[in-house]
Amino acid sequence: RTMKQLLVALSIVSLFISSIAFSNTPNLPAQMDGFGIFTFKSSVDAATDKKKAEVYAKGIKEKGFSYVMIKSHDGGSWGTIVNKKWEPAISKDLVSAFHAEGMRVYSYFTARVSNDTSISKSVELAGDTLSMGADGVIIDDLGLYSHDKRNIHPKNWEKVFSMLRKEVDKHKGKILASSTFPHLMNLNKKLWGIAFKYSDYFLPQEYWMQFVAEEKGKNVTMQPQNALAYGQAQFDIIRSRYPDSHCELVPIGRTYGGKTDAEQIKTFINSAKPFYKGAGLFVIEKEPKGGWNAIKETIKAFKPGRSITSISIIDRINDPPKEAKGEKKKEKKEKNPIAKKPPKKNSPGGGMQEWPGH
């Protein structure tokens, strides 16, 4: 009888300890919900040191972000290049550190799909990040900046995406996303059909400072809200050809380049907030002009679980909602600032060279 009471007491203590451990693990937001940030190289030290991982995660959380996208590999090469050497940039401890802060973690890798060996190895490494606890994987760039025509062959895209989908589905609750520079109209539409077929989320890099639009016969740099509308319009046109796709759009802005500053980034965030469950920025290593504190509260306001409107960003820009009854009507309807012609890519600030694919 005494032994029985002892076993019961031990069971109660065990449950109590388990409940404490569970209660100290914050609930994570829904997938791709809130405002996220890409990393590129700064996670390297944190990936190999548990204490540094905790400090690193806390620092990013304090900037207001809800999730993080960490560079994991490039094709079949694990890690990211630091001082001409490949160094690991993600680990189980680093993923756990972000989870402890209540943040989702996604690994991302640059696509190198010109041959079967690279495809297989890149998918294998993506699976490794899921085993570390990552909440999903993002296939980035899709080889669009390579001069190798094999990178944009439909059979190679089909292979890498189908293999990734199978790998992700082995891990319950994980997601697959894809990301690229958003010139969707400049590529074989079948390729985007493949991306939308397999991806849960699509993350176009809507870098307004690299878009040029025509206005009154002159070329002008796009504003953040215009780039958002342009990216949404392209996404809608392509996805309409694939009605079975459940892929959702998560727009990505950038922290640097040209005359980009904190005010423009705030405009991007505030313009996206009413319409998108999730959005984000590239990259944590480049502090915006004006500093992180200048955009911190704006990022925090883009919180997970908030309600969003069914009116699209395109509707809002083309025809702003009518004012409430009793308010003075606008004398003049706003002009449509969406580019009359597809924008051209430029690269003020040399961003494309410093951050390949971004």
GROMACS .gro file of C-alpha atoms in nm:
model
  358
    1ARG     CA    1   0.000   0.000   0.000
    2THR     CA    2   0.283   0.239   0.083
    3MET     CA    3   0.448   0.159  -0.249
    4LYS     CA    4   0.121   0.234  -0.430
    5GLN     CA    5   0.091   0.572  -0.257
    6LEU     CA    6   0.451   0.650  -0.347
    7LEU     CA    7   0.387   0.570  -0.713
    8VAL     CA    8   0.078   0.792  -0.714
    9ALA     CA    9   0.276   1.074  -0.552
   10LEU     CA   10   0.554   1.040  -0.810
   11SER     CA   11   0.296   1.050  -1.091
   12ILE     CA   12   0.148   1.371  -0.954
   13VAL     CA   13   0.492   1.532  -0.925
   14SER     CA   14   0.574   1.424  -1.281
   15LEU     CA   15   0.251   1.575  -1.415
   16PHE     CA   16   0.318   1.896  -1.219
   17ILE     CA   17   0.669   1.928  -1.365
   18SER     CA   18   0.536   1.858  -1.714
   19SER     CA   19   0.265   2.122  -1.677
   20ILE     CA   20   0.525   2.380  -1.569
   21ALA     CA   21   0.743   2.296  -1.867
   22PHE     CA   22   0.443   2.320  -2.100
   23SER     CA   23   0.323   2.649  -1.953
   24ASN     CA   24   0.669   2.803  -2.002
   25THR     CA   25   0.654   2.730  -2.378
   26PRO     CA   26   0.465   3.017  -2.543
   27ASN     CA   27   0.188   2.934  -2.788
   28LEU     CA   28   0.303   2.994  -3.143
   29PRO     CA   29   0.099   3.208  -3.383
   30ALA     CA   30  -0.060   3.057  -3.693
   31GLN     CA   31   0.171   2.987  -3.986
   32MET     CA   32   0.300   3.301  -4.162
   33ASP     CA   33   0.087   3.518  -3.935
   34GLY     CA   34   0.220   3.858  -3.833
   35PHE     CA   35   0.533   4.032  -3.955
   36GLY     CA   36   0.856   3.843  -4.029
   37ILE     CA   37   1.222   3.907  -4.108
   38PHE     CA   38   1.481   3.727  -4.321
   39THR     CA   39   1.832   3.661  -4.192
   40PHE     CA   40   2.136   3.604  -4.412
   41LYS     CA   41   2.460   3.558  -4.216
   42SER     CA   42   2.413   3.696  -3.866
   43SER     CA   43   2.272   3.369  -3.729
   44VAL     CA   44   2.601   3.181  -3.780
   45ASP     CA   45   2.739   3.234  -3.427
   46ALA     CA   46   2.397   3.165  -3.275
   47ALA     CA   47   2.365   2.839  -3.467
   48THR     CA   48   2.656   2.682  -3.278
   49ASP     CA   49   2.608   2.823  -2.927
   50LYS     CA   50   2.291   2.774  -2.723
   51LYS     CA   51   2.336   3.089  -2.511
   52LYS     CA   52   2.408   3.300  -2.818
   53ALA     CA   53   2.102   3.149  -2.983
   54GLU     CA   54   1.884   3.267  -2.693
   55VAL     CA   55   2.031   3.619  -2.709
   56TYR     CA   56   1.994   3.632  -3.088
   57ALA     CA   57   1.629   3.522  -3.079
   58LYS     CA   58   1.542   3.764  -2.801
   59GLY     CA   59   1.702   4.052  -2.991
   60ILE     CA   60   1.492   3.987  -3.301
   61LYS     CA   61   1.176   3.939  -3.095
   62GLU     CA   62   1.237   4.276  -2.927
   63LYS     CA   63   1.228   4.444  -3.268
   64GLY     CA   64   0.863   4.340  -3.294
   65PHE     CA   65   0.884   4.047  -3.536
   66SER     CA   66   0.648   3.748  -3.517
   67TYR     CA   67   0.851   3.502  -3.722
   68VAL     CA   68   1.196   3.463  -3.872
   69MET     CA   69   1.323   3.317  -4.202
   70ILE     CA   70   1.677   3.180  -4.166
   71LYS     CA   71   1.914   3.100  -4.453
   72SER     CA   72   1.988   2.729  -4.423
   73HIS     CA   73   2.163   2.624  -4.743
   74ASP     CA   74   2.235   2.703  -5.106
   75GLY     CA   75   2.154   2.418  -5.342
   76GLY     CA   76   2.350   2.124  -5.200
   77SER     CA   77   2.580   2.342  -4.985
   78TRP     CA   78   2.489   2.357  -4.615
   79GLY     CA   79   2.498   2.696  -4.446
   80THR     CA   80   2.592   3.039  -4.576
   81ILE     CA   81   2.925   3.186  -4.685
   82VAL     CA   82   3.119   3.382  -4.422
   83ASN     CA   83   3.476   3.487  -4.501
   84LYS     CA   84   3.475   3.259  -4.806
   85LYS     CA   85   3.377   2.955  -4.595
   86TRP     CA   86   3.046   2.773  -4.567
   87GLU     CA   87   2.922   2.803  -4.209
   88PRO     CA   88   2.606   2.652  -4.053
   89ALA     CA   89   2.341   2.917  -3.999
   90ILE     CA   90   2.057   2.717  -3.841
   91SER     CA   91   2.041   2.453  -3.569
   92LYS     CA   92   1.797   2.279  -3.337
   93ASP     CA   93   1.899   2.505  -3.048
   94LEU     CA   94   1.844   2.818  -3.257
   95VAL     CA   95   1.498   2.701  -3.365
   96SER     CA   96   1.413   2.621  -3.003
   97ALA     CA   97   1.533   2.965  -2.892
   98PHE     CA   98   1.291   3.136  -3.132
   99HIS     CA   99   1.008   2.905  -3.031
  100ALA     CA  100   1.075   2.994  -2.668
  101GLU     CA  101   1.015   3.359  -2.770
  102GLY     CA  102   0.681   3.262  -2.926
  103MET     CA  103   0.809   3.301  -3.282
  104ARG     CA  104   0.771   3.076  -3.582
  105VAL     CA  105   1.090   2.973  -3.765
  106TYR     CA  106   1.127   2.898  -4.136
  107SER     CA  107   1.438   2.786  -4.318
  108TYR     CA  108   1.501   2.915  -4.669
  109PHE     CA  109   1.743   2.808  -4.937
  110THR     CA  110   1.844   2.929  -5.279
  111ALA     CA  111   1.723   2.701  -5.556
  112ARG     CA  112   1.982   2.533  -5.775
  113VAL     CA  113   1.771   2.306  -5.994
  114SER     CA  114   1.996   2.255  -6.297
  115ASN     CA  115   2.069   1.888  -6.217
  116ASP     CA  116   1.920   1.595  -6.026
  117THR     CA  117   2.203   1.575  -5.772
  118SER     CA  118   2.160   1.936  -5.661
  119ILE     CA  119   1.782   1.896  -5.644
  120SER     CA  120   1.799   1.582  -5.430
  121LYS     CA  121   2.060   1.724  -5.194
  122SER     CA  122   1.879   2.055  -5.147
  123VAL     CA  123   1.555   1.872  -5.061
  124GLU     CA  124   1.743   1.647  -4.818
  125LEU     CA  125   1.891   1.951  -4.640
  126ALA     CA  126   1.550   2.117  -4.626
  127GLY     CA  127   1.421   1.805  -4.455
  128ASP     CA  128   1.704   1.830  -4.202
  129THR     CA  129   1.582   2.178  -4.098
  130LEU     CA  130   1.231   2.041  -4.045
  131SER     CA  131   1.378   1.769  -3.823
  132MET     CA  132   1.545   2.048  -3.624
  133GLY     CA  133   1.199   2.188  -3.556
  134ALA     CA  134   1.162   2.451  -3.830
  135ASP     CA  135   0.795   2.526  -3.900
  136GLY     CA  136   0.841   2.515  -4.276
  137VAL     CA  137   1.078   2.566  -4.566
  138ILE     CA  138   1.097   2.838  -4.830
  139ILE     CA  139   1.248   2.775  -5.171
  140ASP     CA  140   1.403   3.106  -5.271
  141ASP     CA  141   1.482   3.269  -5.608
  142LEU     CA  142   1.404   2.956  -5.810
  143GLY     CA  143   1.714   2.999  -6.024
  144LEU     CA  144   1.574   3.300  -6.208
  145TYR     CA  145   1.901   3.492  -6.204
  146SER     CA  146   2.106   3.206  -6.346
  147HIS     CA  147   2.212   3.210  -6.710
  148ASP     CA  148   2.169   2.833  -6.714
  149LYS     CA  149   1.846   2.761  -6.905
  150ARG     CA  150   1.810   2.430  -6.718
  151ASN     CA  151   1.721   2.627  -6.405
  152ILE     CA  152   1.390   2.730  -6.558
  153HIS     CA  153   1.297   2.401  -6.724
  154PRO     CA  154   0.947   2.290  -6.615
  155LYS     CA  155   1.052   1.929  -6.545
  156ASN     CA  156   1.318   2.052  -6.298
  157TRP     CA  157   1.072   2.281  -6.119
  158GLU     CA  158   0.818   1.999  -6.104
  159LYS     CA  159   1.077   1.766  -5.957
  160VAL     CA  160   1.210   1.998  -5.685
  161PHE     CA  161   0.863   2.113  -5.580
  162SER     CA  162   0.708   1.764  -5.577
  163MET     CA  163   1.001   1.629  -5.374
  164LEU     CA  164   0.982   1.921  -5.131
  165ARG     CA  165   0.608   1.875  -5.092
  166LYS     CA  166   0.655   1.508  -5.002
  167GLU     CA  167   0.932   1.597  -4.757
  168VAL     CA  168   0.726   1.869  -4.589
  169ASP     CA  169   0.420   1.643  -4.565
  170LYS     CA  170   0.624   1.390  -4.366
  171HIS     CA  171   0.631   1.650  -4.088
  172LYS     CA  172   0.282   1.720  -3.959
  173GLY     CA  173   0.181   2.085  -3.951
  174LYS     CA  174   0.477   2.215  -4.155
  175ILE     CA  175   0.442   2.443  -4.458
  176LEU     CA  176   0.611   2.490  -4.796
  177ALA     CA  177   0.656   2.840  -4.939
  178SER     CA  178   0.830   2.985  -5.243
  179SER     CA  179   0.981   3.326  -5.303
  180THR     CA  180   1.120   3.524  -5.594
  181PHE     CA  181   1.146   3.868  -5.746
  182PRO     CA  182   0.786   3.937  -5.855
  183HIS     CA  183   0.813   3.970  -6.233
  184LEU     CA  184   0.559   3.692  -6.277
  185MET     CA  185   0.466   3.800  -6.628
  186ASN     CA  186   0.823   3.770  -6.757
  187LEU     CA  187   0.842   3.393  -6.723
  188ASN     CA  188   0.671   3.085  -6.864
  189LYS     CA  189   0.337   3.078  -6.683
  190LYS     CA  190   0.355   2.701  -6.652
  191LEU     CA  191   0.643   2.745  -6.408
  192TRP     CA  192   0.433   2.961  -6.178
  193GLY     CA  193   0.155   2.707  -6.204
  194ILE     CA  194   0.397   2.449  -6.063
  195ALA     CA  195   0.502   2.682  -5.781
  196PHE     CA  196   0.141   2.764  -5.690
  197LYS     CA  197   0.037   2.398  -5.717
  198TYR     CA  198   0.277   2.283  -5.445
  199SER     CA  199   0.328   2.593  -5.227
  200ASP     CA  200   0.117   2.692  -4.929
  201TYR     CA  201   0.249   3.050  -4.947
  202PHE     CA  202   0.411   3.266  -5.213
  203LEU     CA  203   0.648   3.543  -5.098
  204PRO     CA  204   0.712   3.793  -5.380
  205GLN     CA  205   1.001   4.030  -5.313
  206GLU     CA  206   0.818   4.357  -5.369
  207TYR     CA  207   1.118   4.587  -5.351
  208TRP     CA  208   0.964   4.919  -5.453
  209MET     CA  209   1.302   5.091  -5.472
  210GLN     CA  210   1.393   4.861  -5.762
  211PHE     CA  211   1.074   4.920  -5.961
  212VAL     CA  212   1.031   5.198  -6.212
  213ALA     CA  213   0.682   5.305  -6.318
  214GLU     CA  214   0.565   5.549  -6.584
  215GLU     CA  215   0.396   5.864  -6.458
  216LYS     CA  216   0.307   6.157  -6.688
  217GLY     CA  217   0.551   6.029  -6.947
  218LYS     CA  218   0.840   6.001  -6.702
  219ASN     CA  219   0.995   5.706  -6.524
  220VAL     CA  220   0.966   5.732  -6.148
  221THR     CA  221   1.058   5.496  -5.864
  222MET     CA  222   0.755   5.315  -5.728
  223GLN     CA  223   0.618   5.381  -5.384
  224PRO     CA  224   0.565   5.088  -5.142
  225GLN     CA  225   0.186   5.078  -5.179
  226ASN     CA  226   0.215   5.071  -5.559
  227ALA     CA  227   0.458   4.780  -5.551
  228LEU     CA  228   0.216   4.590  -5.327
  229ALA     CA  229  -0.069   4.649  -5.570
  230TYR     CA  230   0.145   4.553  -5.869
  231GLY     CA  231   0.255   4.230  -5.703
  232GLN     CA  232  -0.102   4.142  -5.605
  233ALA     CA  233  -0.229   4.208  -5.958
  234GLN     CA  234   0.030   3.976  -6.110
  235PHE     CA  235  -0.038   3.710  -5.849
  236ASP     CA  236  -0.413   3.722  -5.912
  237ILE     CA  237  -0.374   3.696  -6.290
  238ILE     CA  238  -0.145   3.395  -6.276
  239ARG     CA  239  -0.330   3.214  -5.998
  240SER     CA  240  -0.664   3.258  -6.178
  241ARG     CA  241  -0.534   3.000  -6.427
  242TYR     CA  242  -0.496   2.752  -6.141
  243PRO     CA  243  -0.823   2.769  -5.943
  244ASP     CA  244  -0.735   2.463  -5.735
  245SER     CA  245  -0.433   2.637  -5.583
  246HIS     CA  246  -0.466   2.728  -5.215
  247CYS     CA  247  -0.145   2.932  -5.223
  248GLU     CA  248  -0.159   3.259  -5.023
  249LEU     CA  249   0.043   3.574  -5.089
  250VAL     CA  250   0.283   3.707  -4.824
  251PRO     CA  251   0.450   4.027  -4.954
  252ILE     CA  252   0.815   4.094  -4.871
  253GLY     CA  253   0.974   4.440  -4.854
  254ARG     CA  254   1.335   4.540  -4.799
  255THR     CA  255   1.526   4.739  -4.538
  256TYR     CA  256   1.783   4.901  -4.765
  257GLY     CA  257   1.863   5.027  -5.116
  258GLY     CA  258   1.831   5.360  -5.294
  259LYS     CA  259   1.653   5.619  -5.081
  260THR     CA  260   1.479   5.360  -4.865
  261ASP     CA  261   1.427   5.480  -4.508
  262ALA     CA  262   1.216   5.406  -4.203
  263GLU     CA  263   0.923   5.613  -4.330
  264GLN     CA  264   0.901   5.417  -4.655
  265ILE     CA  265   0.921   5.089  -4.467
  266LYS     CA  266   0.642   5.204  -4.236
  267THR     CA  267   0.435   5.287  -4.545
  268PHE     CA  268   0.496   4.935  -4.676
  269ILE     CA  269   0.393   4.779  -4.345
  270ASN     CA  270   0.085   4.997  -4.298
  271SER     CA  271  -0.023   4.947  -4.660
  272ALA     CA  272  -0.001   4.569  -4.624
  273LYS     CA  273  -0.151   4.543  -4.275
  274PRO     CA  274  -0.523   4.571  -4.367
  275PHE     CA  275  -0.504   4.307  -4.641
  276TYR     CA  276  -0.246   4.041  -4.557
  277LYS     CA  277  -0.231   3.801  -4.266
  278GLY     CA  278   0.145   3.795  -4.301
  279ALA     CA  279   0.422   4.007  -4.455
  280GLY     CA  280   0.790   4.063  -4.392
  281LEU     CA  281   1.124   4.226  -4.471
  282PHE     CA  282   1.465   4.131  -4.604
  283VAL     CA  283   1.705   4.156  -4.418
  284ILE     CA  284   1.801   4.177  -4.046
  285GLU     CA  285   2.166   4.252  -4.123
  286LYS     CA  286   2.080   4.586  -4.288
  287GLU     CA  287   1.939   4.832  -4.035
  288PRO     CA  288   1.697   5.078  -4.199
  289LYS     CA  289   1.789   5.445  -4.226
  290GLY     CA  290   1.632   5.587  -3.911
  291GLY     CA  291   1.697   5.273  -3.708
  292TRP     CA  292   1.495   4.972  -3.594
  293ASN     CA  293   1.329   5.173  -3.316
  294ALA     CA  294   1.171   5.399  -3.578
  295ILE     CA  295   0.968   5.108  -3.719
  296LYS     CA  296   0.936   4.890  -3.407
  297GLU     CA  297   0.584   4.996  -3.306
  298THR     CA  298   0.461   4.974  -3.665
  299ILE     CA  299   0.590   4.617  -3.686
  300LYS     CA  300   0.430   4.529  -3.352
  301ALA     CA  301   0.094   4.660  -3.474
  302PHE     CA  302   0.109   4.401  -3.753
  303LYS     CA  303   0.032   4.142  -3.490
  304PRO     CA  304  -0.078   3.782  -3.545
  305GLY     CA  305  -0.449   3.710  -3.520
  306ARG     CA  306  -0.572   4.059  -3.609
  307SER     CA  307  -0.868   4.089  -3.846
  308ILE     CA  308  -0.807   4.178  -4.210
  309THR     CA  309  -1.037   4.328  -4.472
  310SER     CA  310  -1.180   4.148  -4.773
  311ILE     CA  311  -1.114   4.456  -4.986
  312SER     CA  312  -0.792   4.404  -5.179
  313ILE     CA  313  -0.492   4.634  -5.192
  314ILE     CA  314  -0.580   4.694  -5.560
  315ASP     CA  315  -0.932   4.809  -5.473
  316ARG     CA  316  -0.795   5.040  -5.207
  317ILE     CA  317  -0.550   5.207  -5.445
  318ASN     CA  318  -0.780   5.224  -5.747
  319ASP     CA  319  -1.088   5.342  -5.563
  320PRO     CA  320  -1.046   5.430  -5.193
  321PRO     CA  321  -1.347   5.332  -4.974
  322LYS     CA  322  -1.618   5.597  -4.949
  323GLU     CA  323  -1.611   5.812  -4.639
  324ALA     CA  324  -1.852   5.749  -4.359
  325LYS     CA  325  -2.191   5.917  -4.382
  326GLY     CA  326  -2.180   6.278  -4.271
  327GLU     CA  327  -1.812   6.326  -4.355
  328LYS     CA  328  -1.707   6.573  -4.618
  329LYS     CA  329  -1.663   6.404  -4.954
  330LYS     CA  330  -1.335   6.431  -5.137
  331GLU     CA  331  -1.349   6.688  -5.412
  332LYS     CA  332  -1.131   6.492  -5.646
  333LYS     CA  333  -1.097   6.117  -5.692
  334GLU     CA  334  -0.744   5.993  -5.641
  335LYS     CA  335  -0.557   5.901  -5.954
  336ASN     CA  336  -0.460   5.541  -6.006
  337PRO     CA  337  -0.088   5.525  -5.929
  338ILE     CA  338  -0.040   5.170  -6.055
  339ALA     CA  339   0.210   5.160  -6.341
  340LYS     CA  340   0.059   5.175  -6.688
  341LYS     CA  341   0.343   4.957  -6.809
  342PRO     CA  342   0.512   4.668  -6.626
  343PRO     CA  343   0.790   4.818  -6.414
  344LYS     CA  344   1.151   4.772  -6.507
  345LYS     CA  345   1.412   4.648  -6.265
  346ASN     CA  346   1.696   4.870  -6.158
  347SER     CA  347   1.942   4.831  -5.876
  348PRO     CA  348   2.012   5.152  -5.686
  349GLY     CA  349   2.247   5.092  -5.396
  350GLY     CA  350   2.398   4.782  -5.554
  351GLY     CA  351   2.163   4.555  -5.358
  352MET     CA  352   2.143   4.283  -5.620
  353GLN     CA  353   2.518   4.234  -5.611
  354GLU     CA  354   2.552   4.225  -5.234
  355TRP     CA  355   2.252   4.001  -5.169
  356PRO     CA  356   2.222   3.749  -5.457
  357GLY     CA  357   1.860   3.708  -5.559
  358HIS     CA  358   1.744   3.996  -5.343
   0.00000   0.00000   0.00000
